[in-house]
Coordinates of N, CA and C in Angstrom, one line a residue:
X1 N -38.4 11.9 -33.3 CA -38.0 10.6 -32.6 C -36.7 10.8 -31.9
X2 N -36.6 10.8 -30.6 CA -35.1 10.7 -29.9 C -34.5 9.6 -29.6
X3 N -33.2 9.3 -30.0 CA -32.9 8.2 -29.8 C -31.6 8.3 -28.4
X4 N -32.0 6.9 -27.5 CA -31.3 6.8 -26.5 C -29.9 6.2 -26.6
X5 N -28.5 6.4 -26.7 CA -27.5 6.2 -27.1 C -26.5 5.3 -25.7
X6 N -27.5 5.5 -24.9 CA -27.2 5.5 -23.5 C -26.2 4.1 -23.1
X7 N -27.0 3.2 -23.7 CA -26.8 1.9 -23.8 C -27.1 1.1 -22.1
X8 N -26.7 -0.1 -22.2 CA -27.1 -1.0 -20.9 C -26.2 0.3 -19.9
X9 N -27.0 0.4 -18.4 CA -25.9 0.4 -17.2 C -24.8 0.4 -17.2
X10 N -23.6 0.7 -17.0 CA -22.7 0.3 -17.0 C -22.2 -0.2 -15.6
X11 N -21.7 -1.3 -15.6 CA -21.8 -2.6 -14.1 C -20.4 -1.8 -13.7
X12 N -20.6 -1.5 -12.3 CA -19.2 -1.5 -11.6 C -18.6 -2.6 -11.1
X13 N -17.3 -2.1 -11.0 CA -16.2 -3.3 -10.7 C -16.1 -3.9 -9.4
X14 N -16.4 -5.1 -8.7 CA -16.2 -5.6 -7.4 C -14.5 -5.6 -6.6
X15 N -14.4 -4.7 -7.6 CA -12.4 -4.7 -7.1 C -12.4 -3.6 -6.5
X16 N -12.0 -3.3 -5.2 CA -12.0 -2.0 -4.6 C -10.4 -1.4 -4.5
X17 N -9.6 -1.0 -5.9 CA -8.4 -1.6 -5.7 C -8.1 0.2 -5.5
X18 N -8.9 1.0 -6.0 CA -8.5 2.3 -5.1 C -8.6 2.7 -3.7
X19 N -8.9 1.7 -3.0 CA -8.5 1.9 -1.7 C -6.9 1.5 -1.9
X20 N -6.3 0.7 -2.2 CA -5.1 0.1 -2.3 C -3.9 1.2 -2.8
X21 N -4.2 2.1 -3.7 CA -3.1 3.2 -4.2 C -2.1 3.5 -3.3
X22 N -1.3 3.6 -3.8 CA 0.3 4.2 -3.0 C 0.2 3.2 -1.8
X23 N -0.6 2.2 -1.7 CA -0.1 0.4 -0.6 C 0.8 -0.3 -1.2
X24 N 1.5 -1.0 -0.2 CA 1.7 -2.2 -0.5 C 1.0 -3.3 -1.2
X25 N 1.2 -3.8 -2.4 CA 0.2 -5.2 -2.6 C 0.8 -5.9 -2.6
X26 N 0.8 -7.4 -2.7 CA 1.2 -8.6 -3.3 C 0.2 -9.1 -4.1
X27 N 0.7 -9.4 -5.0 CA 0.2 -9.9 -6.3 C 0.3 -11.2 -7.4
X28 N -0.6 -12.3 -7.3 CA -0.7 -14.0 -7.3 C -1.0 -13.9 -9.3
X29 N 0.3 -13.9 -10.1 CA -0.5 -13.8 -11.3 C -0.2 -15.7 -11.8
X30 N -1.4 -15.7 -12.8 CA -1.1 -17.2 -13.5 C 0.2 -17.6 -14.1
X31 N 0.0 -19.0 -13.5 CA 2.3 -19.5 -14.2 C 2.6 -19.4 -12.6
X32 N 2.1 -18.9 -11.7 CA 2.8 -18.8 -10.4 C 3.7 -17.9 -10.0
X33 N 3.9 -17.2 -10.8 CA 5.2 -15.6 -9.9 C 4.1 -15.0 -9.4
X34 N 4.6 -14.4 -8.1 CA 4.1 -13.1 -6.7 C 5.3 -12.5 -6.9
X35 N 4.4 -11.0 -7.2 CA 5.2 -9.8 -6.9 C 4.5 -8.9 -6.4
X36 N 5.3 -8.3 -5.4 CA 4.7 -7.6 -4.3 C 5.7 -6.1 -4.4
X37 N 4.8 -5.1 -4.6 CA 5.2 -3.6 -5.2 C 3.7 -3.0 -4.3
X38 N 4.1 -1.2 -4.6 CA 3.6 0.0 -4.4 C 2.5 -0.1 -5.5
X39 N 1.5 0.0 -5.0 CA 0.5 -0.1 -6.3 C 0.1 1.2 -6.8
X40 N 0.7 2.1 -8.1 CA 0.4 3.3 -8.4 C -0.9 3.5 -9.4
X41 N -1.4 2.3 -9.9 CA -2.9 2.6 -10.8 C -2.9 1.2 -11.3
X42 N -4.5 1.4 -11.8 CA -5.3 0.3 -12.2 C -6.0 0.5 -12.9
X43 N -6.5 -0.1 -14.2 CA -7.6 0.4 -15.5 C -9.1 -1.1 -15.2
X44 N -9.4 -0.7 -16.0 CA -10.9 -1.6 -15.9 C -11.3 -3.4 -16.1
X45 N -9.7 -3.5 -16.9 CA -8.8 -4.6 -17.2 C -8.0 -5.4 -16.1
X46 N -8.0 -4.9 -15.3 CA -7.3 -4.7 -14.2 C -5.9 -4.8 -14.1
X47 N -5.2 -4.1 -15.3 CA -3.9 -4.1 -15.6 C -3.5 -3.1 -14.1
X48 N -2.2 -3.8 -13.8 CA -1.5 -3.0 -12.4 C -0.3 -2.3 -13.1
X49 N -0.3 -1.4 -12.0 CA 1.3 -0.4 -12.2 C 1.8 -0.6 -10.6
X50 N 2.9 -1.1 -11.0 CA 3.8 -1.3 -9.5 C 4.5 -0.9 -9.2
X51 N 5.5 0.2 -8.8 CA 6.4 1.0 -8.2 C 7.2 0.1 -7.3
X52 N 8.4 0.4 -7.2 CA 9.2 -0.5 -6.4 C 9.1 -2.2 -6.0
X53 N 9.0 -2.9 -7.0 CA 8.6 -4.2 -7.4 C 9.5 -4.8 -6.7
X54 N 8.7 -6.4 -6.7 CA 10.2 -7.2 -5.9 C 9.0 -8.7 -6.4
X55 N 9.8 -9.8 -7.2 CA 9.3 -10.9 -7.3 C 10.0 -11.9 -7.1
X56 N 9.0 -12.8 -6.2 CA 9.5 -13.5 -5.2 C 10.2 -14.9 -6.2
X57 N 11.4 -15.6 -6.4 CA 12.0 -16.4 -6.9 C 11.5 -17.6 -6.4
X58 N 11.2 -18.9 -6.9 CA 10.9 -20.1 -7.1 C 12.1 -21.3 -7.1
X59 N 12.0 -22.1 -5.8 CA 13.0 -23.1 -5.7 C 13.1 -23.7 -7.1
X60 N 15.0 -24.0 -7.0 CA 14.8 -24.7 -7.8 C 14.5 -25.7 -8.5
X61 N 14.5 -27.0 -7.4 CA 14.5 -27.8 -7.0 C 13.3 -28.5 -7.2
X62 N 12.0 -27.2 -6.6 CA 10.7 -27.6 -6.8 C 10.1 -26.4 -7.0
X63 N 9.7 -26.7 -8.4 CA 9.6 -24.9 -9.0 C 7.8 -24.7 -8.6
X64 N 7.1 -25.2 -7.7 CA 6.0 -24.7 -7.4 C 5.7 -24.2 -6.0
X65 N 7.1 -24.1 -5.6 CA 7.4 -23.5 -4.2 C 8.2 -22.4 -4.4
X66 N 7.7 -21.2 -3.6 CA 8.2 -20.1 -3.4 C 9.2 -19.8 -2.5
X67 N 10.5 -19.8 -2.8 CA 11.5 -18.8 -1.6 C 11.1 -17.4 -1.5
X68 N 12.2 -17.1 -0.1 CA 12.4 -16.2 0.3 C 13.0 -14.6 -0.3
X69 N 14.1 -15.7 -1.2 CA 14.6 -14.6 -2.5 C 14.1 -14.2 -3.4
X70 N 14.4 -13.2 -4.1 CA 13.7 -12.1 -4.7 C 14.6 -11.4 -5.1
X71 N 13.5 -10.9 -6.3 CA 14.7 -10.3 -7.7 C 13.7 -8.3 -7.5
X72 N 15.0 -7.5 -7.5 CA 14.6 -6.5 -7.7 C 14.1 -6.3 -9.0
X73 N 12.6 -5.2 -9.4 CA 12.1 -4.9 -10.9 C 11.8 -3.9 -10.8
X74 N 12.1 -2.9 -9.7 CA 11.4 -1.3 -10.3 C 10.1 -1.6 -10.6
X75 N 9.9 -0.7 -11.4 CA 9.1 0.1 -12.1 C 7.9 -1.1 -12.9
X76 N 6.8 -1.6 -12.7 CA 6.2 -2.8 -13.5 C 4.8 -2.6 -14.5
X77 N 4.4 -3.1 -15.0 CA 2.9 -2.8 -15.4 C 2.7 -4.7 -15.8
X78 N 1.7 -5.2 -14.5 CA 1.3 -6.6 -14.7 C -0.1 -6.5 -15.4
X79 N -0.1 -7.4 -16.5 CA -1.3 -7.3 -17.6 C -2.3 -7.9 -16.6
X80 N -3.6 -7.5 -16.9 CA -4.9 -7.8 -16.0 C -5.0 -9.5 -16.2
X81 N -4.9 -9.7 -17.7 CA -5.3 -11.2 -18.2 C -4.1 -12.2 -16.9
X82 N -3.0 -11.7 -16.5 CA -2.2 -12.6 -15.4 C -2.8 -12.3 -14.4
X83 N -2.9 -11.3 -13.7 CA -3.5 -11.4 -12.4 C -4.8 -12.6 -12.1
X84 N -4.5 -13.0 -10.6 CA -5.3 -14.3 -10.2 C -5.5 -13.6 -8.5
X85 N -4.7 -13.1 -8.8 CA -4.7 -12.0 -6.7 C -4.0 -10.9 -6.5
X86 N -5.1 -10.1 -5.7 CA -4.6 -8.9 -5.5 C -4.7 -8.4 -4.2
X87 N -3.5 -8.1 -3.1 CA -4.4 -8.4 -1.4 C -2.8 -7.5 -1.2
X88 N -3.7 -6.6 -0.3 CA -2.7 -5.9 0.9 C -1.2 -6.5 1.6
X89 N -0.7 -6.0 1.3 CA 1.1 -6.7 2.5 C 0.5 -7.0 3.9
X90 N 0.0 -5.5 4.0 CA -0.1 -5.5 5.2 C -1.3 -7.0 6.1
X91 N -1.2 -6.9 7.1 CA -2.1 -7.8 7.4 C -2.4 -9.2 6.7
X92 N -1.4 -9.6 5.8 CA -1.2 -11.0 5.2 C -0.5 -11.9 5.5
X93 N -1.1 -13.0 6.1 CA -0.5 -14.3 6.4 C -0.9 -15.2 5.9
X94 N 0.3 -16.2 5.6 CA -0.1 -17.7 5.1 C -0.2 -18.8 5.8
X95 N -1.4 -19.4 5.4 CA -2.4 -20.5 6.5 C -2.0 -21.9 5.8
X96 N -2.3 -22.4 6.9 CA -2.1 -24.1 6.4 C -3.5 -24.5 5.7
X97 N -3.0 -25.3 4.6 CA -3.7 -25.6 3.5 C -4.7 -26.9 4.2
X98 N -6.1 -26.4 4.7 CA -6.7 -27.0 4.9 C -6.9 -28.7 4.5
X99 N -7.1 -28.7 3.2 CA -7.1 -29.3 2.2 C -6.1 -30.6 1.9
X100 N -5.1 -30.4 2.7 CA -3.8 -31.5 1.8 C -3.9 -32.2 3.5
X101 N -3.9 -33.6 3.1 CA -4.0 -34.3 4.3 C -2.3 -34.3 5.5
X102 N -2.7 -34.7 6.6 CA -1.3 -34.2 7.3 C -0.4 -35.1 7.5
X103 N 0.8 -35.1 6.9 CA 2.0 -35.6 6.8 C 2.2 -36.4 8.0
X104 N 2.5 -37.9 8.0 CA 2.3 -38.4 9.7 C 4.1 -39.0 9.3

């Protein structure tokens, strides 16, 4: 009797984040900090490794708005369980929020 150890398929990941290596990303984790780094690797967890990090500081005023300023971090490893976004520098712009009615 041979037994098949094989187990289920193993499902690939819909993250195509090795196209992304040695890119630019910006990166949307839960709690609200974006940090935007060199993306040097990525596990199945989708834990990131960032190279040349930079996370973007939060008014103070109104801490669910993002400024301009930004804190240097080097070298990072952002746990998969925070990540909520993972998107190219390049070619990223921010659109008006369909959604929220317009200010008269």
């Amino acid at each position: 009797m041979s037994s098949n150890k094989s187990g289920p398929p193993k499902k690939e990941s819909i993250l195509e984040l090795t196209k992304m290596i040695d890119a630019r990303v910006h990166v949307k984790c839960l709690g609200g900090r974006e940090v935007v780094g060199t993306l040097k690797g990525y596990d199945e967890l989708v834990n990131l490794v960032l190279d040349d990090a930079d996370e973007y500081l939060r008014d103070s005023e109104d801490p669910d708005k993002i400024t301009d300023r930004k804190r240097k971090l080097g070298l990072v490893v952002v746990r998969g369980t925070q990540v909520s976004l993972v998107s190219p520098q390049e070619g990223m712009e921010e659109i008006a929020n369909p959604f929220i009615a317009a200010e008269e």
